[in-house]
Coordinates of C-alpha atoms and ligand atoms in Angstrom, one line a residue:
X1 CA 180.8 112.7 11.5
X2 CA 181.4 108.9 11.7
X3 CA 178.9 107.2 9.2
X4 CA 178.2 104.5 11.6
X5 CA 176.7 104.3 15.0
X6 CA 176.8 100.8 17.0
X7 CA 173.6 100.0 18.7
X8 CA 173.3 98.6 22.3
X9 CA 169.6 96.6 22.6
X10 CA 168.6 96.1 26.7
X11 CA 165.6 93.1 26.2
X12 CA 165.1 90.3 23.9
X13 CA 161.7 89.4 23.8
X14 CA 158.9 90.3 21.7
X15 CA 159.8 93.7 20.8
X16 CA 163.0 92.2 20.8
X17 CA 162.7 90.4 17.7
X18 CA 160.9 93.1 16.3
X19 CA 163.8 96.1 16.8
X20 CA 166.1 93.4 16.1
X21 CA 164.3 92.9 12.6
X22 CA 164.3 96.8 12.0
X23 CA 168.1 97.5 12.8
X24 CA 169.1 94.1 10.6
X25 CA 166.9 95.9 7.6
X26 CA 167.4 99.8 8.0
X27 CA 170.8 99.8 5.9
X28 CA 169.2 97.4 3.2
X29 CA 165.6 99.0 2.9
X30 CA 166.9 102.6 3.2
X31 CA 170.1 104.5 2.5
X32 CA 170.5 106.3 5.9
X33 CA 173.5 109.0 6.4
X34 CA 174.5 107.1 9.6
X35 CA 174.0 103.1 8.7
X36 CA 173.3 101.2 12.1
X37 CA 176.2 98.6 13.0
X38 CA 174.2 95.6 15.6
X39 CA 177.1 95.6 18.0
X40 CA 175.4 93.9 21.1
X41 CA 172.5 92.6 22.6
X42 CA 171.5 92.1 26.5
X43 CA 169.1 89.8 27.8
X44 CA 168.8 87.3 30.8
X45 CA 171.1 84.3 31.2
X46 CA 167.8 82.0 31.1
X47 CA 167.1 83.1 27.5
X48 CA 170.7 82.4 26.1
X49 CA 171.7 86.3 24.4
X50 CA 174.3 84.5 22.7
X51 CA 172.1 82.1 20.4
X52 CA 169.6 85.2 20.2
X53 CA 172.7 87.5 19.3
X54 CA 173.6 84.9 16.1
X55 CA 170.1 84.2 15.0
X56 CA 169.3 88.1 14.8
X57 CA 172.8 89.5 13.9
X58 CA 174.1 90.8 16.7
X59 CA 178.0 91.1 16.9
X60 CA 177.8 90.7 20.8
X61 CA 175.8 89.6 23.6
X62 CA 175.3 90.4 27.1
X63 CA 173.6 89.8 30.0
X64 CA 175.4 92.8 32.2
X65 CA 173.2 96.1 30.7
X66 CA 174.8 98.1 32.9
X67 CA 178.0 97.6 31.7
X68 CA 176.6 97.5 27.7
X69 CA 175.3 101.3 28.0
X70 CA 178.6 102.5 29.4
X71 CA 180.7 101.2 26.8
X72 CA 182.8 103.9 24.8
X73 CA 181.7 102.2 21.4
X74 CA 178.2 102.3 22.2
X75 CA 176.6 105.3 20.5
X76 CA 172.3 104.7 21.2
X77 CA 171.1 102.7 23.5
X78 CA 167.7 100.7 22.8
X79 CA 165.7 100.0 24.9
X80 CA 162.9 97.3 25.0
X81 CA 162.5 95.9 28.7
X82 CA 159.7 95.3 30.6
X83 CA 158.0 99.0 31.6
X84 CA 159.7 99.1 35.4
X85 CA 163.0 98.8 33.6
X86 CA 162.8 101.9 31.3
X87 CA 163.5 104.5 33.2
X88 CA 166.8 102.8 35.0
X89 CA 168.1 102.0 31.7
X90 CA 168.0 105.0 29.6
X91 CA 168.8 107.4 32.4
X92 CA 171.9 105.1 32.5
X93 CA 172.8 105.6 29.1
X94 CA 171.9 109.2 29.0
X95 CA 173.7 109.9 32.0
X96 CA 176.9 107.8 29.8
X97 CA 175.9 110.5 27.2
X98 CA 174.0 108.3 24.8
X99 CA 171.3 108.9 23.2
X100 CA 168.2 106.5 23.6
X101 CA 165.3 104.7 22.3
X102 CA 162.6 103.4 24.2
X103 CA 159.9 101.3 24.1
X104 CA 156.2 102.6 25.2
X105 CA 154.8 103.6 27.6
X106 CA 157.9 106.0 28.1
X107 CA 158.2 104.7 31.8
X108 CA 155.7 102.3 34.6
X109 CA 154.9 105.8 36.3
X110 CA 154.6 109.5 35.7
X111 CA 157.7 110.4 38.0
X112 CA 160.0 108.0 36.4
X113 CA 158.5 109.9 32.5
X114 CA 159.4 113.3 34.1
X115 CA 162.9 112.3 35.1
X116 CA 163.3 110.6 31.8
X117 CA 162.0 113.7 29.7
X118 CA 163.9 116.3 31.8
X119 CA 167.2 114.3 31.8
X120 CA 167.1 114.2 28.2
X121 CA 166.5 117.5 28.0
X122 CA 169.4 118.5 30.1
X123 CA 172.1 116.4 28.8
X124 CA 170.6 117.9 25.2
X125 CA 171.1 114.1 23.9
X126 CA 168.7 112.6 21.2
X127 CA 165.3 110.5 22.6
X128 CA 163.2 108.4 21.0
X129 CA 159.8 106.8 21.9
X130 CA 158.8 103.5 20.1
X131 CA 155.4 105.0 18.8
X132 CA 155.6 102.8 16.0
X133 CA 152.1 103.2 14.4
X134 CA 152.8 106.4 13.8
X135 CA 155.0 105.3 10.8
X136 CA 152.3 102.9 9.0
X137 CA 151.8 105.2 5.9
X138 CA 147.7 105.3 6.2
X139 CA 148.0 107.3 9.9
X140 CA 150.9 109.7 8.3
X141 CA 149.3 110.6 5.7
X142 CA 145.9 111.0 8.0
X143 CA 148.3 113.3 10.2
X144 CA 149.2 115.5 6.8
X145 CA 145.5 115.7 5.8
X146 CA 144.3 117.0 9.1
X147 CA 147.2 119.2 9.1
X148 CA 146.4 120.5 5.2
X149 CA 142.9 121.2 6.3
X150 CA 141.1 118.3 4.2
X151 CA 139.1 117.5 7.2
X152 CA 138.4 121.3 8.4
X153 CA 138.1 121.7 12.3
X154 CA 138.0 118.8 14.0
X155 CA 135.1 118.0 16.6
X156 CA 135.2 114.1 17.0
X157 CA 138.2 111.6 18.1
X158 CA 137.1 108.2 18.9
X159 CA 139.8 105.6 19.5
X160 CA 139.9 102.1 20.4
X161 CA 142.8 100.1 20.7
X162 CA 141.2 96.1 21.3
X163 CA 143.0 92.8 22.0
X164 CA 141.4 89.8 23.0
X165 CA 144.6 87.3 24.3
X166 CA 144.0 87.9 28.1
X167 CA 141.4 85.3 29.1
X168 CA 142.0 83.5 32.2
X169 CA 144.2 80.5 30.6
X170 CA 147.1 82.9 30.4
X171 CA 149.2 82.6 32.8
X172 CA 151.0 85.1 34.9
X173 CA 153.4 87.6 33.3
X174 CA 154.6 91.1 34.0
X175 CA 152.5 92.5 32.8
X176 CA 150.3 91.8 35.1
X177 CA 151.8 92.9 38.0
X178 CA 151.8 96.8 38.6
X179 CA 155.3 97.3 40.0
X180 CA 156.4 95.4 36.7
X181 CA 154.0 96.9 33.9
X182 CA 152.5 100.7 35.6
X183 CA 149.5 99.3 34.6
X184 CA 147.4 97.1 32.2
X185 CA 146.0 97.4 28.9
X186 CA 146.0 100.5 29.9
X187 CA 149.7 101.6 29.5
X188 CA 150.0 98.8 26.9
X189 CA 147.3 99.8 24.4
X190 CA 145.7 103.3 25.6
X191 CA 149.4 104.9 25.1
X192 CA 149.4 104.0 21.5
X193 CA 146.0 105.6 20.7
X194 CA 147.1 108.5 22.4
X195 CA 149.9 108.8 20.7
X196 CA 148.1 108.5 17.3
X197 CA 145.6 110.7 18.2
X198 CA 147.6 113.5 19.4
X199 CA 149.4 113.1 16.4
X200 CA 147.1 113.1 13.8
X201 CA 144.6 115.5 15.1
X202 CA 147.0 118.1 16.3
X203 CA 144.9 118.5 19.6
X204 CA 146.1 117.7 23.1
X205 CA 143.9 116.6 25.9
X206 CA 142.8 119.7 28.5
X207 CA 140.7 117.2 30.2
X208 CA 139.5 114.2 32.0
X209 CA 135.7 114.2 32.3
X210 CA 135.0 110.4 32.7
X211 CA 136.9 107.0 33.5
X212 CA 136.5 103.5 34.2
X213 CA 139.2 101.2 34.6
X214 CA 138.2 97.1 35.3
X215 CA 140.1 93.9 36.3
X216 CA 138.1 90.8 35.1
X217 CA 140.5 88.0 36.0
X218 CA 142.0 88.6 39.6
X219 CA 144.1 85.8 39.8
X220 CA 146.6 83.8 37.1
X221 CA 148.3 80.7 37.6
X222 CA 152.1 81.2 37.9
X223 CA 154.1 78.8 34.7
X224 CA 157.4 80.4 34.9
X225 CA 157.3 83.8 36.8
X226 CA 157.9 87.1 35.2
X227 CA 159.3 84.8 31.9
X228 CA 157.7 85.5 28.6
X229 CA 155.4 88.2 27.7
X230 CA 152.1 87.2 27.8
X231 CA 151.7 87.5 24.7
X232 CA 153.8 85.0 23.0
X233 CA 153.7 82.0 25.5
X234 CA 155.4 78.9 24.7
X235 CA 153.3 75.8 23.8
X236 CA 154.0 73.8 26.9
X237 CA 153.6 77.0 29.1
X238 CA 149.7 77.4 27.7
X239 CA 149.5 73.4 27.9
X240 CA 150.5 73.2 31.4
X241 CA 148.3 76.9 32.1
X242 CA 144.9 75.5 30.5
X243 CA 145.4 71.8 32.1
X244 CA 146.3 73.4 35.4
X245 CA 148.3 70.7 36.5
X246 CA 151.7 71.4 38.9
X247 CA 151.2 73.6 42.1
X248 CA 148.2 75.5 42.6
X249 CA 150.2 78.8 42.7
X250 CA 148.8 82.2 41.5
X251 CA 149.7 85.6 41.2
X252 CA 147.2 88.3 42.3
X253 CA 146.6 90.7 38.9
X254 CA 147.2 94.1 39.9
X255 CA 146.6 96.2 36.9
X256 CA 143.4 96.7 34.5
X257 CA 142.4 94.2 31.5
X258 CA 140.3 97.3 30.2
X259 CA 140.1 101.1 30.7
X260 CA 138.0 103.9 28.9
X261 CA 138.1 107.5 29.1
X262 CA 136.6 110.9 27.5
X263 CA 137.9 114.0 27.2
X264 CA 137.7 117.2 26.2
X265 CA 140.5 118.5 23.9
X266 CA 141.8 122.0 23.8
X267 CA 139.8 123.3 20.9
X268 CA 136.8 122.6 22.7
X269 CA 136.3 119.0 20.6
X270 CA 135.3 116.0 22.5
X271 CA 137.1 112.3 22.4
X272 CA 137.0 108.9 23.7
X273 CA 139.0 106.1 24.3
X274 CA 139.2 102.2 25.1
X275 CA 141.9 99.9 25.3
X276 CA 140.5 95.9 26.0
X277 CA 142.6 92.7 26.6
X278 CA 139.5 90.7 26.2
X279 CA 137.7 91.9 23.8
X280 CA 136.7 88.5 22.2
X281 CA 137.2 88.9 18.2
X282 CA 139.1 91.7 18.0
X283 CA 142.8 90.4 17.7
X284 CA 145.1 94.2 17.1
X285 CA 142.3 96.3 16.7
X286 CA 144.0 99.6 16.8
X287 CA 142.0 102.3 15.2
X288 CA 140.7 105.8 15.3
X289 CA 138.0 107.8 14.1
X290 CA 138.3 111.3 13.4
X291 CA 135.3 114.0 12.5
X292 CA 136.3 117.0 11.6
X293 CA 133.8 119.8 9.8
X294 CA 134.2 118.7 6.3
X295 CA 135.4 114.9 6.4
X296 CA 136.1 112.1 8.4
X297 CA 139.4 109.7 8.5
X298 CA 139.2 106.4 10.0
X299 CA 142.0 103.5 10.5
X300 CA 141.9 100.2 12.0
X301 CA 145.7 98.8 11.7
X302 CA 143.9 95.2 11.1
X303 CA 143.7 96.9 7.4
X304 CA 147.2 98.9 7.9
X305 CA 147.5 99.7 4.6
X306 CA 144.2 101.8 4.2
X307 CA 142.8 105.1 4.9
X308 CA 138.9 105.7 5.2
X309 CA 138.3 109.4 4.0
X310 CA 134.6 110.7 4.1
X311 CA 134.9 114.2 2.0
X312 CA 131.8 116.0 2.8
X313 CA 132.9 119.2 0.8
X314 CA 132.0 116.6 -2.6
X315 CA 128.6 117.3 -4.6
X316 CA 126.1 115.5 -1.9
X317 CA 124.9 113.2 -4.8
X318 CA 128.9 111.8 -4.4
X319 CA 129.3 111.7 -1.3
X320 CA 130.8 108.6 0.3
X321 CA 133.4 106.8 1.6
X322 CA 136.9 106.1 -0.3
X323 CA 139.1 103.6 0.6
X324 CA 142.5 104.7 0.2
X325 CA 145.3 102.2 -0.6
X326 CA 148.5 103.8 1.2
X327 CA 151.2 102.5 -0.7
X328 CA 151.9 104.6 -3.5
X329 CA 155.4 105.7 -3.7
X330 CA 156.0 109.3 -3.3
X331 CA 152.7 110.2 -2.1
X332 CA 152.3 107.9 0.5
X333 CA 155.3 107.9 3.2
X334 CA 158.4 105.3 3.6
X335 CA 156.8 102.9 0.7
X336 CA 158.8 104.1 -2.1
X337 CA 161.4 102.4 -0.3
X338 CA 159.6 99.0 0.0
X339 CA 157.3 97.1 -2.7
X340 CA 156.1 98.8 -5.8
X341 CA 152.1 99.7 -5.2
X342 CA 150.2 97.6 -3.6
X343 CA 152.4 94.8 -2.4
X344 CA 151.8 95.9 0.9
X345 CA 153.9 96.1 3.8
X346 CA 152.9 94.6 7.9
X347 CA 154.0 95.9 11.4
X348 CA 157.3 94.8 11.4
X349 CA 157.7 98.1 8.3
X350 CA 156.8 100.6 10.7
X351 CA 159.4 99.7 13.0
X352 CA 162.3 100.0 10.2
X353 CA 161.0 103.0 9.1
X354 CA 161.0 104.4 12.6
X355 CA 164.9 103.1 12.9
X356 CA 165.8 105.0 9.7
X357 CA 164.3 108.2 11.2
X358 CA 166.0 107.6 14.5
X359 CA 169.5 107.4 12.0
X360 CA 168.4 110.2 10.3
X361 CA 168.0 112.4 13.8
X362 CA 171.2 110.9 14.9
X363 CA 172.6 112.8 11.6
X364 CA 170.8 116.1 12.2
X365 CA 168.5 115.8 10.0
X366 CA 164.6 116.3 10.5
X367 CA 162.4 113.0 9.7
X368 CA 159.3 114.0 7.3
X369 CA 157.1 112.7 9.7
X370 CA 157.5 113.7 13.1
X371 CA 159.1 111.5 15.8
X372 CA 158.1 111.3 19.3
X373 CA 160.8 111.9 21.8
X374 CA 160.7 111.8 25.9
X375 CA 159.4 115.1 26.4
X376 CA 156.2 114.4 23.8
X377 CA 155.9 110.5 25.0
X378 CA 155.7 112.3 28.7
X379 CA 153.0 114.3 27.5
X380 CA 150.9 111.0 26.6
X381 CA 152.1 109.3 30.2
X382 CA 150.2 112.5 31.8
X383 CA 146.7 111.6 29.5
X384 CA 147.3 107.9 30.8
X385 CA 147.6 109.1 34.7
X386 CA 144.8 111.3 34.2
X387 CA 142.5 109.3 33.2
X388 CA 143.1 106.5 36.2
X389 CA 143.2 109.5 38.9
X390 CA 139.7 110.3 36.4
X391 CA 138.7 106.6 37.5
X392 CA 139.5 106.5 40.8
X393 CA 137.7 109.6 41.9
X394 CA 135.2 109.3 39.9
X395 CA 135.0 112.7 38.8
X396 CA 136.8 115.5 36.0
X397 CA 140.5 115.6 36.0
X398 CA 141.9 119.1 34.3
X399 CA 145.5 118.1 33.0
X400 CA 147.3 121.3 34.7
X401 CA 146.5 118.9 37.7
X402 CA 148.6 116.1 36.6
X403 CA 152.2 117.3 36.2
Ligands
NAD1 N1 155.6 99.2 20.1 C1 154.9 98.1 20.2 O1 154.1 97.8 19.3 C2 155.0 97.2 21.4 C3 154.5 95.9 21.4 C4 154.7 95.1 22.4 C5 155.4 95.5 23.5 N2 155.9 96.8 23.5 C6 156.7 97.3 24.7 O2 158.0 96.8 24.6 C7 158.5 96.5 25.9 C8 158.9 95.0 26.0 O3 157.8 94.2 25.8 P1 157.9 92.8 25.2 O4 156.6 92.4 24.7 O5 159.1 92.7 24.2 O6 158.3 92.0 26.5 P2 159.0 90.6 26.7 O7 158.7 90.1 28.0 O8 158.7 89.8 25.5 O9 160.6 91.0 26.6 C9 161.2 91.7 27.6 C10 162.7 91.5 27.6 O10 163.3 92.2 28.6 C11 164.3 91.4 29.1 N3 164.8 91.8 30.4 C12 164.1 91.9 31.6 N4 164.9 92.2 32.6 C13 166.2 92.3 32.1 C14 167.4 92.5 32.6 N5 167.6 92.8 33.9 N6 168.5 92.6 31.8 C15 168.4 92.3 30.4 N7 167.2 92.1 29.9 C16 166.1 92.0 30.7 C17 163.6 90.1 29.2 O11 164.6 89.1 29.5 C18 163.0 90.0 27.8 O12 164.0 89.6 26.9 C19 157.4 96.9 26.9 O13 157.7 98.2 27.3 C20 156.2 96.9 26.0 O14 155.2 97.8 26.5 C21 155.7 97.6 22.5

């Protein structure tokens, strides 16, 4: 088996920088059996691949995708596009018989997650889903201490996932627009929190009982159309948003700035979740609470490197909650290879621990903590259609419905 493989990245924006940052440290942080080469890079002519390509490491740069994913030395295909360009992209490379990484939400709509799960699982090929919070230490070890029973039956999940840039100085982006995105926070923020959940609680959603989905600010100027994220705008493109000077153009917002759901789960527990673009304060708040019959785990990523446990099995004169620092080698996952304890680690970790276990798959080899591929991502897109079929008819959605 070669001990390389050369990566292919489709997008160069935020997440970008971030996978960019994760395949330039994999080899360093982590001895991985296949070490990942940064052959090239593919992005739009307006944002200059090449300069991008030297600054991050990449051997080559592209702004022809189509042609990247095809090439014969090409062995995984990332990708981290805008949503409507997920599915195009790594059905492309796993019909070139390459195996793929992809950003979250798996795909803009259902159909395009189904295709994407049941071409992978045709061509047999290796797929990844960017579910990156699944790899900060505190929520792996929370998935290991449901799992081993420490919290007993679970009967509680409540999960928020609360951002607060969207207010109606940003200007127009993709993610705004529902061809572009699939939807709002919605897709962006709800799919993460799924994820988690279904992860660390072992339970899957069997249904829909209540939804609500909201757009607060209709319309947003246009600065530079479907250009930057809307996350990380430029300084002159929020300058020229809040001044509103140049042509009164606007784009009409055609996905959600907030939706919340609740559910009940297979085992008969109960959930809920939210997922807020404007919910003032509240910058990454990405968090779950968990009540199970003999403890509690909670996490907010704001404090990444902590787990809340509430053992209620203790003497009830020591009952309380214990803060758990997560970054003790050994016992706590992927930190061994970072900082001795407690020089902790930030977001950008998660994602080069997530490309070491996407090497270690490559090599046949199974990651200690599990790794979401197309088929299991799909299963999270169906939760996320539910819940807006939920809000638009106002009424119970079982998840056989949604297919
Ligand atoms: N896992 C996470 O924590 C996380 C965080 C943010 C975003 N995301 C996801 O990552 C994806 C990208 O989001 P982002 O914030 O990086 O967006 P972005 O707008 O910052 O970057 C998108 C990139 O895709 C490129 N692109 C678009 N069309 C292209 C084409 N035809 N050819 C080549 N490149 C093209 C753009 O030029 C840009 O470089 C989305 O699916 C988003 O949901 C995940």
């Amino acid at each position: 088996m070669a001990n390389t493989v050369n990566v292919a990245m489709v997008g160069q924006g935020f997440m970008g920088r971030s996978h960019s940052n994760a395949w330039g440290q994999v080899n360093r942080f982590f001895t991985p059996p296949i070490k990942a080469v940064m052959h090239t890079v593919c992005g739009q002519e307006f944002e200059d691949p090449k300069s991008f390509a030297e600054r991050w490491g990449w051997q080559n740069a592209s702004t022809d995708w189509e042609t990247v994913v095809k090439g014969v030395n090409v062995g995984l295909v990332d990708v981290v596009t805008p949503n409507y360009m997920h599915a195009p992209v790594a059905k492309a490379a796993l019909a070139a018989g390459k195996p793929c990484a992809c950003e979250k939400p798996i795909a803009g709509t259902l159909a395009e997650a189904r295709e994407m799960a049941e071409l992978a699982k045709k061509t047999g090929l290796d797929s990844f889903v960017w579910f990156n919070y699944r790899r900060a230490p505190a929520v792996a070890l929370a998935h290991q201490l449901v799992k081993d029973g420490f919290i007993g039956e679970v009967r509680h999940v409540r999960a928020t996932y609360l951002q607060d840039w969207a207010d109606e100085s940003v200007p127009f982006a993709w993610r705004f627009k529902k061809e572009l995105a699939g939807s709002g926070a919605h897709g962006d923020l709800n799919a993460h929190i799924i994820d988690m959940t279904r992860f660390v609680s072992g339970l899957e959603v069997a249904e829909i009982t209540g939804a609500i989905a909201e757009t607060f600010v209709k319309k947003r100027r246009i600065v530079d159309q479907d250009s930057g994220s809307g996350i990380q705008l430029t300084d002159e493109q929020m300058r020229y948003a809040k001044a509103g000077q140049g042509d009164a153009q606007f784009g009409e917002v055609t996905v959600d700035d907030t939706v919340l759901f609740i559910v009940r789960y297979n085992n008969g527990a109960i959930g809920s979740y939210e997922a807020a673009r404007q919910a003032t304060g509240n910058q990454n708040a990405n968090g779950f609470e968990i009540n199970g019959t003999k403890g509690t785990l909670k996490f907010n990523f704001e404090k990444m490197n902590t787990l809340t446990y509430y053992d209620a099995t203790r003497p009830r004169a020591l009952q309380g909650w214990t803060e758990i620092m997560c970054t003790h080698g050994g016992d706590h996952p992927y930190v061994a290879n970072y900082w001795p304890d407690a020089h902790i680690i930030g977001y950008e970790h998660c994602f080069t621990s997530m490309a070491f276990d996407i090497l270690l798959k490559l090599a046949g080899q199974t990651p200690t903590v599990p790794i979401p591929d197309f088929e299991d991502a799909y299963q999270t897109q169906r939760v996320l259609e539910a819940a807006l079929v939920c809000a638009g008819r106002k009424a119970a959605v079982k998840m056989d419905e949604v297919k």
